[in-house]
Short mmCIF file of C-alpha atoms in Angstrom, two decimals:
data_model
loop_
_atom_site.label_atom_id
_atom_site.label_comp_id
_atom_site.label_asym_id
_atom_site.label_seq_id
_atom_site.Cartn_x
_atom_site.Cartn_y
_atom_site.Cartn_z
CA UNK A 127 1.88 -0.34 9.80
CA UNK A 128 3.98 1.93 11.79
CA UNK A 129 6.78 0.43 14.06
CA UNK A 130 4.98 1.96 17.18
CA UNK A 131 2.01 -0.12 16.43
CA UNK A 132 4.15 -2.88 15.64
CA UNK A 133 5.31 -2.84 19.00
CA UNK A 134 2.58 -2.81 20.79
CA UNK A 135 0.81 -5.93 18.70
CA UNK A 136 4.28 -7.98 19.49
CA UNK A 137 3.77 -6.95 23.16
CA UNK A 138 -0.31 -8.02 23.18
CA UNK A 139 0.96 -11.15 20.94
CA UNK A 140 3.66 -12.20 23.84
CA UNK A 141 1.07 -11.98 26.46
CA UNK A 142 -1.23 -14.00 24.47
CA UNK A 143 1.77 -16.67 23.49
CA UNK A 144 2.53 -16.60 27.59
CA UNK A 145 -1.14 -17.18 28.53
CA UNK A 146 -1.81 -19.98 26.20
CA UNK A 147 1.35 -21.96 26.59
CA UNK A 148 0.54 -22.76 30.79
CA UNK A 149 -2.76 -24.67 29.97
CA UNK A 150 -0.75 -27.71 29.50
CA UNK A 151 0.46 -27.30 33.22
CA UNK A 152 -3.18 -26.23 34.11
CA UNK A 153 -5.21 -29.19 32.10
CA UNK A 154 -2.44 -31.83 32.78
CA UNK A 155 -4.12 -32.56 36.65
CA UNK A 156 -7.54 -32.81 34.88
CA UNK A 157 -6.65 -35.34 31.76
CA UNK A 158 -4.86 -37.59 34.82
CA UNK A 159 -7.92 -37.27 36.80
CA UNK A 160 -10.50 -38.72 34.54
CA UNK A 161 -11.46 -35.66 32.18
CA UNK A 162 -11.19 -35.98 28.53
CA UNK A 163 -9.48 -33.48 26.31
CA UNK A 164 -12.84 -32.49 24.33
CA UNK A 165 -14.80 -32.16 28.04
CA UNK A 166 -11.83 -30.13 29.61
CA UNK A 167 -11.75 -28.10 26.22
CA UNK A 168 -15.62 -27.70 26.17
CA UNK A 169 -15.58 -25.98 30.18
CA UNK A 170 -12.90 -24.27 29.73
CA UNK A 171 -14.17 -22.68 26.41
CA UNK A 172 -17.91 -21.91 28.73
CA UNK A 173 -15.53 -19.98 31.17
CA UNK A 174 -13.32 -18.12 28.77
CA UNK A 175 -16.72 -17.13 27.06
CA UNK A 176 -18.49 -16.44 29.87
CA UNK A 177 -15.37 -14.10 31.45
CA UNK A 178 -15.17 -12.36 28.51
CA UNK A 179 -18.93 -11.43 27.95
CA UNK A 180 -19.03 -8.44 29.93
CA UNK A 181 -15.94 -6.63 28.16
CA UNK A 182 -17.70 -7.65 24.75
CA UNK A 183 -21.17 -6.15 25.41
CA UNK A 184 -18.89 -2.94 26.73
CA UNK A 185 -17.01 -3.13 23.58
CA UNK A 186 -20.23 -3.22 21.60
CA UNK A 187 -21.93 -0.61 22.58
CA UNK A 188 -25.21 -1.72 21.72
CA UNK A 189 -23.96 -2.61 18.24
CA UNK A 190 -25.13 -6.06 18.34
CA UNK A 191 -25.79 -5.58 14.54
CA UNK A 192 -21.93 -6.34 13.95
CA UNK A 193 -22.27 -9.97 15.22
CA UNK A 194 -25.12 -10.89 12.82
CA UNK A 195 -22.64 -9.02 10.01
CA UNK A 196 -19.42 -11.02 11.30
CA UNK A 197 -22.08 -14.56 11.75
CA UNK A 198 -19.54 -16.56 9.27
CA UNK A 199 -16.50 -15.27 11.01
CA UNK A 200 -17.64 -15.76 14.60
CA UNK A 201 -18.93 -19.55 13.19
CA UNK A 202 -15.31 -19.77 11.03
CA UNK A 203 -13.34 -18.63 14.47
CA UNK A 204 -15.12 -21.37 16.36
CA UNK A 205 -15.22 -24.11 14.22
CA UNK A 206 -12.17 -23.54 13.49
CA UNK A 207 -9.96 -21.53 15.74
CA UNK A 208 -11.51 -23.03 19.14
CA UNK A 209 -13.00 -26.63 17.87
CA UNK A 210 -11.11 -27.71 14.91
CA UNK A 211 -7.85 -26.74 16.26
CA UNK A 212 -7.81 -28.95 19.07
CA UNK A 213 -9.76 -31.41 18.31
CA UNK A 214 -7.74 -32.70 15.84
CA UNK A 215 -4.75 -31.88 17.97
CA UNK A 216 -6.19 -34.65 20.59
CA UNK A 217 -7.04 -36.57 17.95
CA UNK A 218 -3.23 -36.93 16.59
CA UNK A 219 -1.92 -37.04 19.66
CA UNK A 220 -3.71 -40.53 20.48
CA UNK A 221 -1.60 -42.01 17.66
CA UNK A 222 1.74 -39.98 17.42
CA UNK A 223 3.97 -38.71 19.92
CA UNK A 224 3.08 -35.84 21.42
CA UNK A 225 6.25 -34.22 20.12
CA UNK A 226 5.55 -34.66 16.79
CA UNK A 227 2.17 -33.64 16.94
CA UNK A 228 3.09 -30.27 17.74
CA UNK A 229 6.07 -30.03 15.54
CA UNK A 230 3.08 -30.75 12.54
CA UNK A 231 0.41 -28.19 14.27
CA UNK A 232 3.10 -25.52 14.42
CA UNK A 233 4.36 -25.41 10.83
CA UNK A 234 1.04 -23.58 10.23
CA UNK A 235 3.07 -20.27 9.74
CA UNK A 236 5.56 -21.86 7.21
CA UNK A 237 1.67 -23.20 5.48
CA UNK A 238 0.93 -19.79 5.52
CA UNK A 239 3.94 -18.33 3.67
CA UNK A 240 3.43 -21.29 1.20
CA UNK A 241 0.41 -20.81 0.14
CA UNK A 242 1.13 -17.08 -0.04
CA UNK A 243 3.67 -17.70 -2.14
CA UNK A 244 1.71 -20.15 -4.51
CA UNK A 245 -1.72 -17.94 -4.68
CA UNK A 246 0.34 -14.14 -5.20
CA UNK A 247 3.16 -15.83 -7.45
CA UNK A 248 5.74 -13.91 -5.44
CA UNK A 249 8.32 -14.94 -3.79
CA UNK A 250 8.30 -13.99 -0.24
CA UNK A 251 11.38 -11.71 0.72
CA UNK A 252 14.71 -13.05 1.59
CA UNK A 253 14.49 -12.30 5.24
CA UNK A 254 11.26 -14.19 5.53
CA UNK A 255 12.31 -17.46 4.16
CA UNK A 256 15.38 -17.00 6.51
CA UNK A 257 13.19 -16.59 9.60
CA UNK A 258 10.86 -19.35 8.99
CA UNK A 259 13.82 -21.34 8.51
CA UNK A 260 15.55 -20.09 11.82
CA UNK A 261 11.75 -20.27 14.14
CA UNK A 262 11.33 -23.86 12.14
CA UNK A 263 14.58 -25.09 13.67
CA UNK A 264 13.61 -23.19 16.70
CA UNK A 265 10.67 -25.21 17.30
CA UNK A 266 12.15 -28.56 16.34
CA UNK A 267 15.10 -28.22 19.59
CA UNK A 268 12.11 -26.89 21.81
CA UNK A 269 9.70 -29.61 21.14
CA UNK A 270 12.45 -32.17 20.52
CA UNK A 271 9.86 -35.07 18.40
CA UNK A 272 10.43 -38.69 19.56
CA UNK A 273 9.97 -41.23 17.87
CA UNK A 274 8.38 -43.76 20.44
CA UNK A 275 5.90 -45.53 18.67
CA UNK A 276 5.33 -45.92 14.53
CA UNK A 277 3.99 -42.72 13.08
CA UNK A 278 -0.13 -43.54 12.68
CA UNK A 279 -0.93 -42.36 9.24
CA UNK A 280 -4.21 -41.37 10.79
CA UNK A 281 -2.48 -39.24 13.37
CA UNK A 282 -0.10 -37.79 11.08
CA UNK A 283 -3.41 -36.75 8.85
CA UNK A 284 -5.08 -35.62 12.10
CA UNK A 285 -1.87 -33.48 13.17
CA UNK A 286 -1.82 -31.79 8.97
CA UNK A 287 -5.12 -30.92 9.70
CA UNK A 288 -4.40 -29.50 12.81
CA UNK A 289 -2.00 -27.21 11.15
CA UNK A 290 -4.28 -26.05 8.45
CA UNK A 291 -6.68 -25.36 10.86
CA UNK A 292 -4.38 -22.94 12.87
CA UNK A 293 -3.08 -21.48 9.80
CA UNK A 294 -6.92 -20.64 8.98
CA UNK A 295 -7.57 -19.12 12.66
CA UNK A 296 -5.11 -16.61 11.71
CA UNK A 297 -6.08 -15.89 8.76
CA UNK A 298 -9.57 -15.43 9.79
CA UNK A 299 -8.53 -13.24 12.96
CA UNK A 300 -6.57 -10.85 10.56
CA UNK A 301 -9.57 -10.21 8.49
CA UNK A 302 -11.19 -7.16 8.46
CA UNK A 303 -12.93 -6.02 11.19
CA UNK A 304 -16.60 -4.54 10.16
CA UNK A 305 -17.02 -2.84 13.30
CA UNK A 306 -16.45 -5.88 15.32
CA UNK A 307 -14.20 -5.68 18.30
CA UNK A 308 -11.41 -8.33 19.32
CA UNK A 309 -12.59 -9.10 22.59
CA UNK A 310 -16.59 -9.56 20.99
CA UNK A 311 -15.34 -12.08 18.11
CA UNK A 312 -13.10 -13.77 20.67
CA UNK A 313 -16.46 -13.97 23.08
CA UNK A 314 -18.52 -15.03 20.42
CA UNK A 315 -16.24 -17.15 18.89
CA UNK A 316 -15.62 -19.67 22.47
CA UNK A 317 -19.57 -19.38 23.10
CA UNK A 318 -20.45 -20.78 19.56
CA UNK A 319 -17.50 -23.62 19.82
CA UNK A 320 -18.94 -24.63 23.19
CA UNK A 321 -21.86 -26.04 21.16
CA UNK A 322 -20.21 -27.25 18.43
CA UNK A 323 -18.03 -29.24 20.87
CA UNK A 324 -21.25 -30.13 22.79
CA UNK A 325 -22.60 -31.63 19.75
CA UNK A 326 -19.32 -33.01 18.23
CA UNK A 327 -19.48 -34.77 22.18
CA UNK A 328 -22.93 -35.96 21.71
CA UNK A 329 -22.19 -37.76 18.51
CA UNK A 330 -19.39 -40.33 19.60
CA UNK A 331 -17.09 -39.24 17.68
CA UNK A 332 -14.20 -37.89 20.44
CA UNK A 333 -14.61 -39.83 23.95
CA UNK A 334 -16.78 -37.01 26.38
CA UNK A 335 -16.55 -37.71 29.88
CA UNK A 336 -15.60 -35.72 33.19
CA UNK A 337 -15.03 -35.94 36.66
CA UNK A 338 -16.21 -33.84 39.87
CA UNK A 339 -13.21 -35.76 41.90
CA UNK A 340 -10.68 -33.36 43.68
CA UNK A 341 -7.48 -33.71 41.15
CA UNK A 342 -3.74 -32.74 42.42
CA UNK A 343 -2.06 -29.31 41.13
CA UNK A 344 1.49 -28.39 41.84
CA UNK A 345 1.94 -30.60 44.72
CA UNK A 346 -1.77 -30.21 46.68
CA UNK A 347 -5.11 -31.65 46.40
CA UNK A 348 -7.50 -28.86 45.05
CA UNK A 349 -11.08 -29.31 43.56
CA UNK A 350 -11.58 -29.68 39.94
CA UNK A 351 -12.87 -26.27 39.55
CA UNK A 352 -9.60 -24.58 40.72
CA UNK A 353 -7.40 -25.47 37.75
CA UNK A 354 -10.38 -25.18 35.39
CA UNK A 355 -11.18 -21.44 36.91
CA UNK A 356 -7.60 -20.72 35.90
CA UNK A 357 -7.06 -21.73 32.51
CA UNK A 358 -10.40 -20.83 31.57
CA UNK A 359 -9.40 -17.29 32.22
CA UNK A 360 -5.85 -17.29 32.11
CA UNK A 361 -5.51 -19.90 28.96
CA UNK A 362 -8.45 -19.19 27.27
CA UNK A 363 -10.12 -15.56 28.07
CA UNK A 364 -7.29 -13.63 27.83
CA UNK A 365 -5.26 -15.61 25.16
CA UNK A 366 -7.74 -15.65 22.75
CA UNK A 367 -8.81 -11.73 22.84
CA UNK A 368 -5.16 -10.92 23.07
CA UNK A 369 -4.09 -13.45 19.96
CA UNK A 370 -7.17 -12.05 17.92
CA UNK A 371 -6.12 -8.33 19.42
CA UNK A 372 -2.46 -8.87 18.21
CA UNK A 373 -3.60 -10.64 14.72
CA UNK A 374 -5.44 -7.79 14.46
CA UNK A 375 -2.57 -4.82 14.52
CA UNK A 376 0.12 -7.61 13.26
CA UNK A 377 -1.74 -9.51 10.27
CA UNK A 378 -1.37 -12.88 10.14
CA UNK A 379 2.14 -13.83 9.13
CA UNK A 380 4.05 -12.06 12.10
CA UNK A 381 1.26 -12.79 14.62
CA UNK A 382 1.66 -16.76 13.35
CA UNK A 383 5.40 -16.93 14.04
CA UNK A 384 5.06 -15.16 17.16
CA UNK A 385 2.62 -17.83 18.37
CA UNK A 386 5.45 -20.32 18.40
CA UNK A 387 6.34 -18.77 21.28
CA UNK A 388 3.81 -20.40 23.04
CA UNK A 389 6.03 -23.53 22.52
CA UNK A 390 8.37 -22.54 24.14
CA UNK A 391 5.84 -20.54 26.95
CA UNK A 392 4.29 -23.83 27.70
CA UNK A 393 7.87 -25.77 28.49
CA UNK A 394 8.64 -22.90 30.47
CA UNK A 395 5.55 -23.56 32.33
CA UNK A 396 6.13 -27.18 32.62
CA UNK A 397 9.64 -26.43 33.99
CA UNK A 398 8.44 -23.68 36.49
CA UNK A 399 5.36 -24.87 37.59
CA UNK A 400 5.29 -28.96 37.06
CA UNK A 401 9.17 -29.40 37.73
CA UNK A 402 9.46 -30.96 34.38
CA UNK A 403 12.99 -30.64 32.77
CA UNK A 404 14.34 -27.90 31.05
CA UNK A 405 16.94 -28.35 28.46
CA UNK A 406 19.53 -26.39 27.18
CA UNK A 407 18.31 -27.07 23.69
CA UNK A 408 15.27 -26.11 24.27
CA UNK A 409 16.51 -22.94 25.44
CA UNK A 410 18.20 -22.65 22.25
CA UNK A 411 15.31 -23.15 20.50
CA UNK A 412 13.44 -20.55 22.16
CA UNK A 413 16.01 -18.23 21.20
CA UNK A 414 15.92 -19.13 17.74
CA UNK A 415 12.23 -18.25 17.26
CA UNK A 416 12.71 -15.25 18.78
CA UNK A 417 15.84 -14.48 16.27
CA UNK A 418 12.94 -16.08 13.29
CA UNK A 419 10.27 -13.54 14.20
CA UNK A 420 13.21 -10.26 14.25
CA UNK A 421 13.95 -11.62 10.79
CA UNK A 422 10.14 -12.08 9.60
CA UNK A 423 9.32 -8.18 11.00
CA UNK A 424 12.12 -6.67 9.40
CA UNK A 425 10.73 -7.15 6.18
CA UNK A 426 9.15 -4.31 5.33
CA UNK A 427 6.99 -4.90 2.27
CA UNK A 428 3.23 -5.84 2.72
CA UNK A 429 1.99 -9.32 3.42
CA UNK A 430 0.47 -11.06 0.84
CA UNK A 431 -0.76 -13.29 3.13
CA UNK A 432 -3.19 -10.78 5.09
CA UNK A 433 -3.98 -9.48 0.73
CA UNK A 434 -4.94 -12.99 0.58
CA UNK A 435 -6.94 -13.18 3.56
CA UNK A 436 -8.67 -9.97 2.79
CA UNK A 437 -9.16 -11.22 -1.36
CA UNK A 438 -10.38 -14.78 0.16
CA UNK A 439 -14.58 -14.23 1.09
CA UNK A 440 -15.28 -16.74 3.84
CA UNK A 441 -18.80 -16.95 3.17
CA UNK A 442 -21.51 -15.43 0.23
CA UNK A 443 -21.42 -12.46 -0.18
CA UNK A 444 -23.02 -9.15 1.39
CA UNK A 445 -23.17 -5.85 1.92
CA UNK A 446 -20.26 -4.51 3.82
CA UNK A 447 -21.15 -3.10 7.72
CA UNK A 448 -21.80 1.02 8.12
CA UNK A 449 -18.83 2.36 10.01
CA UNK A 450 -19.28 3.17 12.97
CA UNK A 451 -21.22 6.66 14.15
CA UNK A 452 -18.59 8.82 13.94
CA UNK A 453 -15.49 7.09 12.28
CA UNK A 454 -13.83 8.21 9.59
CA UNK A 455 -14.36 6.37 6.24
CA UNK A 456 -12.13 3.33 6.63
CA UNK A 457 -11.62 3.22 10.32
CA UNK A 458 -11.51 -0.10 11.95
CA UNK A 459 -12.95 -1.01 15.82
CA UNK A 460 -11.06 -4.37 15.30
CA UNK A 461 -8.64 -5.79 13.20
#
């Protein structure tokens, strides 16, 4: 990977880190005004899939082949990536403080080194333990855990699993691409977890409900729409092709541990657009991901995390996808 290229995946990963951490500020209005998480999740999913669908039949070219090729990734992304994720987020977060919750979802990079570690039998390089030491500490001052309220064992299992599914949406974004571009797997991907949440929504299983009632953003009294407009494109269309974008030119390790930033993004948010406080230890702790993720890039031997991914089939089998007319052997439309 050449440091220019480097560079430019940090860049598209910091925009994607940015975009994702203000839905808190942009979903907060709609969870106080009678929404539930999965409902808010499922519309803004439709609109981040539905924005997107014009630069992914662009992208494509016709090439609709690709999806059928990438089916298990495009269902893995979704199931995963855009439903598992945050449903079992929600989930902990009904039990456990919120705090905590995210301190759990977020060791997903350290889960990645670990199991890197365990499946290669090598030891990751010195600098990398270092950094996922320094980002670890990082993201305990920014999300500062509480500890109002006994720790649920349920919500502590729904929080792990949490983290192993955001571990596994970068490891399946980081996968070979097979001719299938970012911005079509991150289309596919939202349009396919809209009906998985649809049906996760029809079975009971997460509380479903929504409201057409004007809800209050940053000090006015707006309709619902507004706020779900914005984080559907903001939060959701551009985050996700960006995060699979950066995966994609990154691999998964570096593009995990810069998506702590979106920790620290969303407080940011919170401070500049909700008024909420601000600390100086969280300010800290921002600074000590950033000083974790400079320590995990400057190693400069290969992941074995992204061999892993790439040794690690996701579904049966089959016949790799032609290139491309016209690319060399090899070349890659996405990552």
């Amino acid at each position: 990977m050449s440091h220019h290229s480097t560079t430019r995946g940090l860049l598209v990963a910091l925009v994607a880190a940015t975009s994702f951490g203000v839905s808190g500020a942009l979903v907060k209005p709609l969870l106080e005004g009678g929404w539930s998480p999965a409902a808010a999740v499922t519309v803004r999913a439709l609109v981040g899939g539905l924005v997107l669908t014009p630069f992914a039949l662009l992208a494509l070219r016709g090439r609709f082949g690709t999806l059928w090729t990438a089916r298990w990734r495009i269902l893995g992304m979704a199931v995963v990536g855009v439903v598992g994720t945050q449903v079992f987020y929600f989930a902990a977060v009904r039990r456990i403080p919120v705090g905590t919750a995210i301190l759990i979802e977020y060791m997903a990079p350290l889960l990645l080194v670990a199991v890197a570690w365990v499946v290669t039998r090598r030891r990751p390089a010195a600098v990398v333990l270092v950094g996922a030491a320094v980002a670890a500490g990082g993201l305990v001052l920014v999300v500062s855990p509480g500890g109002g309220g006994r720790l649920d064992p349920v919500g502590l299992a729904s929080a792990a699993v949490a983290m192993v599914c955001c571990a596994a949406y970068f490891v399946i974004a980081a996968r070979p691409a097979r001719g299938l571009p970012p911005v079509a797997l991150a289309c596919a991907g939202l349009l396919v977890g809209v009906v998985v949440l649809v049906l996760v929504g029809a079975t009971g299983l997460v509380p479903f409900t929504a409201s057409a009632a004007p809800v209050g953003l940053f000090g006015a009294t707006t309709p619902w729409w507004v706020p779900m407009l914005a984080v559907g494109v903001v939060a959701t269309a551009i985050s996700y092709a960006a995060s699979i974008t950066a995966t994609t030119m990154l691999g998964s390790r570096l593009a995990s541990f810069v998506g702590l930033l979106e920790v620290a993004a969303a407080a940011l948010w919170a401070w500049i657009l909700l008024g909420e406080s601000l600390t100086l230890l969280q300010g800290l702790g921002g600074a000590a991901i950033l000083a974790g993720i400079a320590f995990v890039r400057s190693d400069r031997e290969g992941s074995p995390e992204d061999a892993v991914a790439e040794a690690t089939p996701i579904a049966p089998a089959s016949a790799p996808a032609p290139a491309p007319t016209g690319a060399p052997p090899g070349a890659s439309v996405e990552r």
